[in-house]
Short mmCIF file of C-alpha atoms and ligand atoms in Angstrom, two decimals:
data_model
loop_
_atom_site.label_atom_id
_atom_site.label_comp_id
_atom_site.label_asym_id
_atom_site.label_seq_id
_atom_site.Cartn_x
_atom_site.Cartn_y
_atom_site.Cartn_z
CA MET A 1 64.64 -85.54 169.21
CA LEU A 2 67.62 -83.22 168.74
CA GLN A 3 68.77 -80.98 171.55
CA ARG A 4 68.03 -77.26 171.29
CA SER A 5 71.70 -76.40 170.87
CA VAL A 6 71.86 -78.61 167.81
CA LEU A 7 68.58 -77.27 166.58
CA VAL A 8 69.64 -73.62 166.63
CA SER A 9 72.86 -74.27 164.84
CA CYS A 10 71.09 -75.97 161.96
CA CYS A 11 70.26 -72.74 160.12
CA ARG A 12 69.68 -74.18 156.66
CA HIS A 13 66.40 -75.66 157.89
CA GLU A 14 65.62 -73.21 160.64
CA CYS A 15 64.74 -70.37 158.32
CA THR A 16 61.86 -72.46 157.03
CA TRP A 17 60.34 -73.53 160.29
CA HIS A 18 61.20 -70.31 162.03
CA GLU A 19 58.85 -68.34 159.81
CA SER A 20 55.99 -70.72 159.61
CA LEU A 21 55.71 -71.83 163.24
CA GLN A 22 52.80 -70.61 165.26
CA LYS A 23 53.10 -72.86 168.29
CA LYS A 24 54.12 -76.46 168.23
CA ARG A 25 54.85 -78.10 164.96
CA SER A 26 57.12 -80.72 163.65
CA THR A 27 59.69 -80.14 160.99
CA VAL A 28 62.37 -81.97 159.16
CA CYS A 29 65.83 -80.97 160.19
CA GLY A 30 68.96 -82.78 159.17
CA GLY A 31 66.78 -85.62 157.94
CA LYS A 32 65.13 -86.16 161.36
CA ARG A 33 61.63 -85.11 162.35
CA GLN A 34 61.53 -83.01 165.47
CA GLU A 35 59.12 -81.00 167.58
CA VAL A 36 59.80 -77.27 167.76
CA THR A 37 58.09 -75.04 170.29
CA GLN A 38 57.48 -71.31 170.54
CA SER A 39 60.22 -71.07 173.13
CA ASP A 40 62.65 -72.85 170.80
CA ARG A 41 61.82 -70.24 168.23
CA LYS A 42 62.48 -67.35 170.64
CA GLN A 43 65.69 -69.01 171.68
CA PHE A 44 66.65 -69.20 168.03
CA CYS A 45 65.98 -65.49 167.53
CA LEU A 46 68.13 -64.68 170.51
CA LYS A 47 70.97 -66.84 169.32
CA ARG A 48 70.84 -65.37 165.84
CA THR A 49 70.82 -61.78 167.11
CA GLY A 50 73.35 -62.69 169.78
CA GLY A 51 70.97 -61.28 172.39
CA ASN A 52 73.30 -58.29 172.52
CA MET A 53 71.72 -55.83 170.14
CA GLN A 54 71.54 -52.21 171.15
CA ILE A 55 67.88 -51.29 170.91
CA TYR A 56 66.37 -47.82 171.16
CA PHE A 57 62.71 -47.75 172.18
CA CYS A 58 60.63 -44.65 171.40
CA GLY A 59 57.39 -43.93 173.22
CA SER A 60 55.44 -40.88 174.20
CA ILE A 61 56.41 -38.97 177.36
CA ARG A 62 55.28 -35.34 177.22
CA GLY A 63 52.87 -36.35 174.46
CA GLY A 64 50.92 -38.32 177.13
CA ARG A 65 51.48 -41.47 179.15
CA ASP A 66 48.25 -43.35 178.33
CA ASP A 67 50.15 -46.34 176.89
CA LEU A 68 52.68 -46.68 179.67
CA GLN A 69 51.68 -50.25 180.59
CA LEU A 70 52.08 -51.31 176.98
CA TYR A 71 55.51 -49.63 176.79
CA ARG A 72 56.50 -51.68 179.84
CA ARG A 73 55.39 -54.85 178.09
CA ILE A 74 57.28 -53.95 174.91
CA VAL A 75 60.50 -53.04 176.74
CA THR A 76 60.37 -56.25 178.77
CA GLU A 77 60.05 -58.21 175.54
CA LEU A 78 62.79 -56.21 173.79
CA GLN A 79 65.15 -57.09 176.62
CA ARG A 80 64.98 -60.67 175.40
CA TYR A 81 66.73 -59.53 172.23
CA GLY A 82 69.27 -57.10 173.57
CA ARG A 83 69.94 -54.04 175.66
CA VAL A 84 67.29 -51.34 175.63
CA LEU A 85 69.15 -48.04 175.82
CA SER A 86 66.04 -45.93 176.45
CA GLU A 87 64.52 -48.18 179.10
CA HIS A 88 63.37 -45.10 181.07
CA VAL A 89 60.61 -44.45 178.50
CA ALA A 90 58.68 -47.33 180.12
CA ASP A 91 59.42 -46.26 183.69
CA ALA A 92 56.17 -46.06 185.68
CA ASP A 93 57.64 -43.24 187.77
CA LEU A 94 58.20 -41.07 184.72
CA SER A 95 55.21 -38.77 184.25
CA ASP A 96 54.22 -36.61 181.30
CA ALA A 97 56.42 -33.90 182.83
CA GLY A 98 59.38 -35.86 181.51
CA GLU A 99 62.70 -36.46 183.19
CA ASP A 100 63.46 -33.77 185.66
CA ASP A 101 66.60 -32.33 186.68
CA PRO A 102 69.54 -33.06 184.41
CA ALA A 103 71.60 -29.97 185.10
CA GLU A 104 71.62 -29.00 181.44
CA GLY A 105 67.86 -29.64 181.20
CA ASP A 106 66.20 -30.58 177.95
CA GLN A 107 69.38 -30.16 175.95
CA ALA A 108 71.04 -32.95 177.91
CA ILE A 109 68.04 -35.22 177.26
CA HIS A 110 68.12 -34.42 173.55
CA ASP A 111 71.88 -34.92 173.17
CA ARG A 112 71.89 -38.17 175.14
CA ASP A 113 68.97 -39.59 173.15
CA VAL A 114 70.48 -38.65 169.77
CA SER A 115 73.72 -40.27 170.86
CA TRP A 116 71.81 -43.43 171.89
CA LEU A 117 70.03 -43.42 168.53
CA ARG A 118 73.41 -43.35 166.80
CA GLN A 119 74.64 -46.17 169.01
CA SER A 120 71.59 -48.37 168.43
CA ASP A 121 71.36 -51.27 166.00
CA VAL A 122 67.59 -51.07 165.70
CA VAL A 123 64.83 -48.70 166.74
CA VAL A 124 61.37 -49.80 167.85
CA ALA A 125 58.70 -47.14 168.32
CA GLU A 126 55.15 -47.36 169.65
CA VAL A 127 53.53 -44.57 167.65
CA THR A 128 49.85 -44.84 168.58
CA GLN A 129 50.02 -42.01 171.09
CA PRO A 130 51.15 -38.99 169.05
CA SER A 131 54.38 -37.48 170.36
CA LEU A 132 56.54 -34.71 168.93
CA GLY A 133 59.63 -36.29 170.47
CA VAL A 134 58.97 -39.70 168.93
CA GLY A 135 58.31 -38.10 165.53
CA TYR A 136 61.58 -36.17 165.83
CA GLU A 137 63.53 -39.29 166.81
CA LEU A 138 62.13 -41.20 163.86
CA GLY A 139 63.03 -38.37 161.50
CA ARG A 140 66.60 -38.35 162.79
CA VAL A 141 66.94 -42.10 162.56
CA VAL A 142 65.80 -42.27 158.95
CA ASP A 143 68.93 -40.31 158.07
CA MET A 144 71.04 -42.75 160.08
CA LYS A 145 69.78 -45.62 157.89
CA LYS A 146 68.93 -47.84 160.84
CA LYS A 147 66.29 -50.54 160.88
CA VAL A 148 63.11 -49.10 162.34
CA LEU A 149 59.87 -50.78 163.39
CA CYS A 150 56.90 -48.53 164.14
CA LEU A 151 54.00 -50.16 165.96
CA PHE A 152 50.51 -48.69 165.57
CA ARG A 153 47.19 -49.85 167.03
CA PRO A 154 44.26 -49.08 164.69
CA SER A 155 41.92 -50.07 167.55
CA SER A 156 42.82 -46.70 169.13
CA GLY A 157 40.55 -45.05 166.56
CA ARG A 158 43.41 -42.74 165.58
CA ARG A 159 44.91 -42.36 162.14
CA LEU A 160 48.67 -42.51 161.97
CA SER A 161 50.47 -39.45 160.58
CA ALA A 162 51.24 -39.68 156.87
CA MET A 163 54.80 -38.64 157.74
CA ILE A 164 55.25 -41.94 159.59
CA ARG A 165 53.14 -44.33 157.53
CA GLY A 166 54.35 -42.68 154.33
CA ALA A 167 58.00 -43.19 155.34
CA ALA A 168 57.66 -47.00 155.24
CA ASP A 169 59.93 -48.44 152.57
CA GLY A 170 59.55 -52.16 153.31
CA LYS A 171 63.30 -52.42 153.97
CA CYS A 172 64.68 -50.11 156.65
CA PHE A 173 61.55 -48.38 157.87
CA MET A 174 58.60 -50.58 158.74
CA VAL A 175 55.15 -49.70 160.02
CA LYS A 176 53.11 -52.48 161.54
CA ASP A 177 49.44 -52.29 162.50
CA TYR A 178 48.85 -54.64 165.39
CA ASN A 179 46.69 -55.51 168.37
CA GLU A 180 48.13 -55.27 171.83
CA GLU A 181 47.74 -58.99 172.48
CA ASP A 182 49.97 -59.77 169.50
CA VAL A 183 52.88 -57.55 170.48
CA GLU A 184 55.29 -60.36 171.42
CA LYS A 185 54.59 -62.20 168.18
CA VAL A 186 55.08 -59.04 166.11
CA LEU A 187 58.44 -58.34 167.76
CA GLU A 188 59.52 -61.90 167.26
CA GLN A 189 58.73 -61.66 163.55
CA PHE A 190 60.69 -58.42 163.30
CA PHE A 191 63.78 -59.79 165.02
CA SER A 192 63.68 -63.02 163.09
CA SER A 193 63.54 -61.02 159.85
CA LEU A 194 66.69 -59.17 161.00
CA SER A 195 68.46 -62.41 161.64
CA ARG A 196 67.95 -63.37 158.01
CA THR A 197 69.43 -60.17 156.59
O1 5HU B 201 62.12 -36.53 179.41
C1 5HU B 201 62.24 -37.00 178.27
N1 5HU B 201 63.13 -38.02 178.03
C2 5HU B 201 63.27 -38.60 176.82
O2 5HU B 201 64.10 -39.50 176.67
N2 5HU B 201 62.45 -38.19 175.76
C3 5HU B 201 62.55 -38.88 174.45
C4 5HU B 201 62.30 -40.38 174.50
C5 5HU B 201 60.93 -40.60 173.91
O3 5HU B 201 61.01 -41.62 172.89
C6 5HU B 201 60.53 -39.28 173.29
C7 5HU B 201 59.22 -38.75 173.87
O4 5HU B 201 58.97 -37.46 173.38
P1 5HU B 201 57.78 -36.56 174.00
O5 5HU B 201 58.16 -36.21 175.37
O6 5HU B 201 57.68 -35.39 173.07
O7 5HU B 201 56.52 -37.39 173.99
O8 5HU B 201 61.58 -38.36 173.58
C8 5HU B 201 61.58 -37.15 175.94
C9 5HU B 201 61.45 -36.56 177.17
C10 5HU B 201 60.47 -35.45 177.42
O9 5HU B 201 60.14 -34.72 176.26
#
């Protein structure tokens, strides 16, 4: 069996197995059959993205903190792919009052976040809990022509705003309906699709 380092550098074949793998499967690479695991696949994603992407995560704060635990899970997973600029969104100590204190108040929060959005390579948003701030961030980022993934859970019983679902263009702006238990897989598919573009 080939070593992982060889495996990840063999991109001509990787694109095929990378997409189709669910857990453990064998594939033909460089003429040799080999076993490829889920962790190999993640490793591959990381190598292809360099693991140094700048990622902006959007999640509700003043709109309500009901999904905080899920935000934590998403941010932890995103950190496998790069640096999460807005890590504080998943901070358990941050309540629906929002960040307190920057001397310049809400304007400082706004200006910092817009600057982080500009700096980011990709934006991932959990949009199930409606939030004015998240909607605003997504609107700004559309104009910046960044890659955006919006994650929505139909199991919430909510219906996503037409201004988010209707913005999906299948290229830059993506909306994905998902179940919480699949979040890691969904992110992996998103980052592997980036590595092919
Ligand atoms: O204190 C804050 N810090 C902050 O970074 N934000 C940004 C990041 C979140 O993705 C988004 C949340 O907006 P909202 O608070 O309207 O739910 O806005 C929002 C607030 C409070 O509105």
